mmCIF file of C-alpha atoms in Angstrom:
data_model
loop_
_atom_site.group_PDB
_atom_site.id
_atom_site.type_symbol
_atom_site.label_atom_id
_atom_site.label_comp_id
_atom_site.label_asym_id
_atom_site.label_seq_id
_atom_site.Cartn_x
_atom_site.Cartn_y
_atom_site.Cartn_z
ATOM 1 C CA MET P 806 44.734 112.575 116.688
ATOM 2 C CA ASP P 807 45.606 109.655 119.000
ATOM 3 C CA THR P 808 42.453 107.971 120.295
ATOM 4 C CA ALA P 809 44.107 104.961 121.902
ATOM 5 C CA SER P 810 43.598 104.316 125.575
ATOM 6 C CA PRO P 811 46.718 104.567 127.732
ATOM 7 C CA VAL P 812 47.836 101.228 129.141
ATOM 8 C CA MET P 813 50.168 99.842 131.766
ATOM 9 C CA THR P 814 51.941 96.494 131.473
ATOM 10 C CA LEU P 815 54.149 94.477 133.814
ATOM 11 C CA ARG P 816 57.196 95.027 131.620
ATOM 12 C CA PRO P 817 57.957 96.323 128.147
ATOM 13 C CA LYS P 818 55.892 94.375 125.615
ATOM 14 C CA GLN P 819 58.907 92.549 124.125
ATOM 15 C CA GLU P 820 59.792 91.130 127.571
ATOM 16 C CA LEU P 821 56.329 89.674 128.240
ATOM 17 C CA ASP P 822 55.360 86.039 127.860
ATOM 18 C CA TYR P 823 51.759 86.992 127.026
ATOM 19 C CA TYR P 824 50.176 90.214 125.845
ATOM 20 C CA ASP P 825 46.665 90.870 124.614
ATOM 21 C CA SER P 826 44.799 94.141 124.210
ATOM 22 C CA ARG P 827 41.180 94.423 123.105
ATOM 23 C CA SER P 828 38.918 97.453 122.803
ATOM 24 C CA ILE P 829 35.294 98.274 122.229
ATOM 25 C CA THR P 830 33.450 101.515 121.609
ATOM 26 C CA LEU P 831 30.365 102.005 123.757
ATOM 27 C CA PRO P 832 27.369 104.244 123.087
ATOM 28 C CA VAL P 833 28.260 106.271 126.213
ATOM 29 C CA ALA P 834 31.417 106.749 128.256
ATOM 30 C CA VAL P 835 31.946 104.712 131.429
ATOM 31 C CA THR P 836 34.725 104.737 133.993
ATOM 32 C CA PRO P 837 37.080 101.768 134.258
ATOM 33 C CA LEU P 838 35.485 100.777 137.591
ATOM 34 C CA GLU P 839 31.984 100.994 136.091
ATOM 35 C CA ALA P 840 33.159 98.755 133.244
ATOM 36 C CA TRP P 841 34.617 96.270 135.765
ATOM 37 C CA ASN P 842 31.388 96.211 137.772
ATOM 38 C CA LEU P 843 29.236 95.688 134.685
ATOM 39 C CA MET P 844 31.432 92.884 133.340
ATOM 40 C CA ARG P 845 31.721 91.109 136.699
ATOM 41 C CA SER P 846 28.112 91.652 137.892
ATOM 42 C CA GLU P 847 26.849 88.277 136.727
ATOM 43 C CA PRO P 848 29.544 85.602 137.042
ATOM 44 C CA GLN P 849 29.248 83.107 134.213
ATOM 45 C CA PRO P 850 28.693 79.437 135.228
ATOM 46 C CA LEU P 851 31.420 78.194 132.877
ATOM 47 C CA MET P 852 33.888 80.628 134.428
ATOM 48 C CA HIS P 853 33.023 79.247 137.864
ATOM 49 C CA LEU P 854 33.816 75.724 136.654
ATOM 50 C CA ALA P 855 37.007 76.892 134.953
ATOM 51 C CA PHE P 856 38.239 78.526 138.167
ATOM 52 C CA LYS P 857 37.411 75.385 140.186
ATOM 53 C CA ALA P 858 39.443 73.286 137.752
ATOM 54 C CA ARG P 859 42.248 75.864 137.745
ATOM 55 C CA ASP P 860 42.425 75.880 141.533
ATOM 56 C CA ALA P 861 42.336 72.077 141.825
ATOM 57 C CA ILE P 862 45.152 71.567 139.306
ATOM 58 C CA SER P 863 47.298 74.559 140.257
ATOM 59 C CA SER P 864 47.200 73.807 143.981
ATOM 60 C CA LEU P 865 48.969 70.498 143.230
ATOM 61 C CA PHE P 866 51.924 72.637 142.117
ATOM 62 C CA GLY P 867 51.929 74.919 145.156
ATOM 63 C CA VAL P 868 50.001 77.734 143.478
ATOM 64 C CA LYS P 869 47.451 79.525 145.649
ATOM 65 C CA ARG P 870 43.747 79.130 144.988
ATOM 66 C CA ILE P 871 42.023 82.239 143.661
ATOM 67 C CA GLY P 872 38.385 81.188 143.689
ATOM 68 C CA GLY P 873 37.179 83.217 140.721
ATOM 69 C CA PHE P 874 34.829 86.155 140.450
ATOM 70 C CA SER P 875 32.184 86.832 143.105
ATOM 71 C CA GLY P 876 30.025 89.328 141.232
ATOM 72 C CA ALA P 877 30.358 91.746 144.166
ATOM 73 C CA ARG P 878 30.033 95.403 143.223
ATOM 74 C CA CYS P 879 32.758 97.881 144.195
ATOM 75 C CA ASP P 880 31.743 101.548 144.411
ATOM 76 C CA VAL P 881 35.191 102.940 145.217
ATOM 77 C CA ALA P 882 38.515 101.259 144.540
ATOM 78 C CA LYS P 883 41.814 102.437 145.919
ATOM 79 C CA VAL P 884 45.365 101.156 145.720
ATOM 80 C CA GLY P 885 45.769 98.156 148.016
ATOM 81 C CA ASP P 886 42.126 97.044 147.776
ATOM 82 C CA ARG P 887 41.138 93.674 146.359
ATOM 83 C CA LEU P 888 38.661 93.141 143.556
ATOM 84 C CA ASP P 889 38.074 89.434 144.040
ATOM 85 C CA PHE P 890 41.559 87.878 143.718
ATOM 86 C CA PHE P 891 43.139 90.902 142.028
ATOM 87 C CA LEU P 892 45.131 93.537 143.896
ATOM 88 C CA VAL P 893 44.349 97.116 142.873
ATOM 89 C CA GLU P 894 47.708 98.669 141.974
ATOM 90 C CA HIS P 895 46.638 101.888 140.256
ATOM 91 C CA VAL P 896 43.440 103.915 140.042
ATOM 92 C CA ALA P 897 42.826 106.976 137.886
ATOM 93 C CA ALA P 898 39.820 108.500 136.143
ATOM 94 C CA ASP P 899 40.799 106.673 132.937
ATOM 95 C CA MET P 900 42.596 103.582 134.267
ATOM 96 C CA LEU P 901 42.226 100.699 136.709
ATOM 97 C CA VAL P 902 45.229 98.391 137.074
ATOM 98 C CA LEU P 903 44.827 94.999 138.735
ATOM 99 C CA THR P 904 47.483 92.372 139.431
ATOM 100 C CA GLU P 905 47.855 88.858 140.709
ATOM 101 C CA ARG P 906 51.360 87.700 141.484
ATOM 102 C CA ASP P 907 52.226 84.123 142.328
ATOM 103 C CA ARG P 908 55.133 81.705 142.185
ATOM 104 C CA HIS P 909 54.327 80.602 138.614
ATOM 105 C CA LEU P 910 53.504 83.949 136.970
ATOM 106 C CA ASP P 911 52.526 87.580 137.375
ATOM 107 C CA VAL P 912 49.389 88.928 135.687
ATOM 108 C CA MET P 913 48.411 92.541 135.125
ATOM 109 C CA ILE P 914 45.021 93.602 133.807
ATOM 110 C CA CYS P 915 44.737 97.223 132.744
ATOM 111 C CA LEU P 916 41.221 98.546 132.137
ATOM 112 C CA SER P 917 41.526 101.899 130.436
ATOM 113 C CA THR P 918 39.068 104.320 128.919
ATOM 114 C CA HIS P 919 39.305 107.115 126.417
ATOM 115 C CA GLY P 920 36.004 108.782 125.653
ATOM 116 C CA ARG P 921 33.584 105.979 124.796
ATOM 117 C CA SER P 922 36.382 103.465 124.175
ATOM 118 C CA VAL P 923 37.166 100.762 126.758
ATOM 119 C CA THR P 924 40.379 98.765 126.446
ATOM 120 C CA ILE P 925 41.368 95.664 128.412
ATOM 121 C CA THR P 926 45.064 94.886 128.260
ATOM 122 C CA ALA P 927 46.508 91.736 129.812
ATOM 123 C CA SER P 928 50.212 91.252 130.352
ATOM 124 C CA VAL P 929 51.836 88.162 131.843
ATOM 125 C CA PHE P 930 55.357 87.323 132.884
ATOM 126 C CA THR P 931 56.013 83.669 133.711
ATOM 127 C CA HIS P 932 58.495 82.552 136.369
ATOM 128 C CA ASN P 933 58.899 78.863 135.648
ATOM 129 C CA ALA P 934 57.920 75.863 133.509
ATOM 130 C CA PHE P 935 54.567 75.526 135.250
ATOM 131 C CA GLY P 936 53.766 79.151 134.409
ATOM 132 C CA ARG P 937 54.626 78.584 130.760
ATOM 133 C CA LEU P 938 52.574 75.353 130.688
ATOM 134 C CA TYR P 939 49.702 77.098 132.482
ATOM 135 C CA MET P 940 49.561 79.806 129.813
ATOM 136 C CA LEU P 941 49.222 77.307 126.931
ATOM 137 C CA PRO P 942 45.457 76.834 127.493
ATOM 138 C CA VAL P 943 44.891 80.059 129.460
ATOM 139 C CA GLY P 944 46.264 82.416 126.779
ATOM 140 C CA PRO P 945 43.771 81.471 124.049
ATOM 141 C CA ALA P 946 40.944 81.122 126.600
ATOM 142 C CA HIS P 947 41.695 84.582 128.001
ATOM 143 C CA LYS P 948 41.268 86.166 124.561
ATOM 144 C CA LEU P 949 37.832 84.567 124.234
ATOM 145 C CA ILE P 950 36.843 85.566 127.773
ATOM 146 C CA VAL P 951 37.823 89.218 127.253
ATOM 147 C CA HIS P 952 36.068 89.296 123.881
ATOM 148 C CA ASN P 953 32.880 88.000 125.535
ATOM 149 C CA ASP P 954 33.269 90.370 128.498
ATOM 150 C CA LEU P 955 33.497 93.366 126.174
ATOM 151 C CA ARG P 956 30.443 92.230 124.190
ATOM 152 C CA ARG P 957 28.480 91.773 127.436
ATOM 153 C CA LEU P 958 29.631 95.203 128.616
ATOM 154 C CA LYS P 959 28.353 96.824 125.431
ATOM 155 C CA ARG P 960 25.035 94.973 125.695
ATOM 156 C CA LYS P 961 24.590 96.056 129.327
ATOM 157 C CA VAL P 962 25.409 99.678 128.548
ATOM 158 C CA GLU P 963 22.991 99.671 125.607
ATOM 159 C CA THR P 964 20.246 98.070 127.726
ATOM 160 C CA GLY P 965 20.833 100.582 130.512
ATOM 161 C CA MET P 966 20.417 103.417 128.031
ATOM 162 C CA THR P 967 16.945 102.230 126.993
ATOM 163 C CA GLN P 968 15.539 101.675 130.493
#
C-alpha cells in the first residue's frame, strides 16, 4: 500500500536545480494549513536575521525583498492569497502549494498530508548565475530549517494533545 504524500513540483525532478522532501509522522492528523500555522506561529529569531541578511544582499542584485515570516495565522487559504511572501497556488484537503517567483529563481513549497504523515517538498529552478550562487548556502540551510520546522510541528501537536 502506498503511504506517500502526493507532491507537486515546479518541473519534473530531473529538471530542478534543487529538490528536497522531508516527512514526519504525527500523533494525530492535521491539515496542510494547520501544519503551516503551527510551524509559522512563532517566528524564530535566527530566521529573522537570516531574512534581513538575505534581503540586504539580494536587493543589491535587483531581487525583491521578502521580509520573512510574520507568524500571522491564516484560517482559510485560497488560490491567489499570500502567506507572508509566498503566493498560494493550490489548495486541497491534503495539499497546500506555495510559490515565490523572482528574477533569480522560482521556489515551490508543497505541504502535503496523508493520514498522520506531513511532507514538505521544496523544488527550485534557477534562472541565472545569481540564483545558482544564492542556492549554494540556501540549499543546505533549507534542509536544516525544514528538519527543525517538522520537529517543532511534532512537539506542538504533542503538547496540544496533552492540554
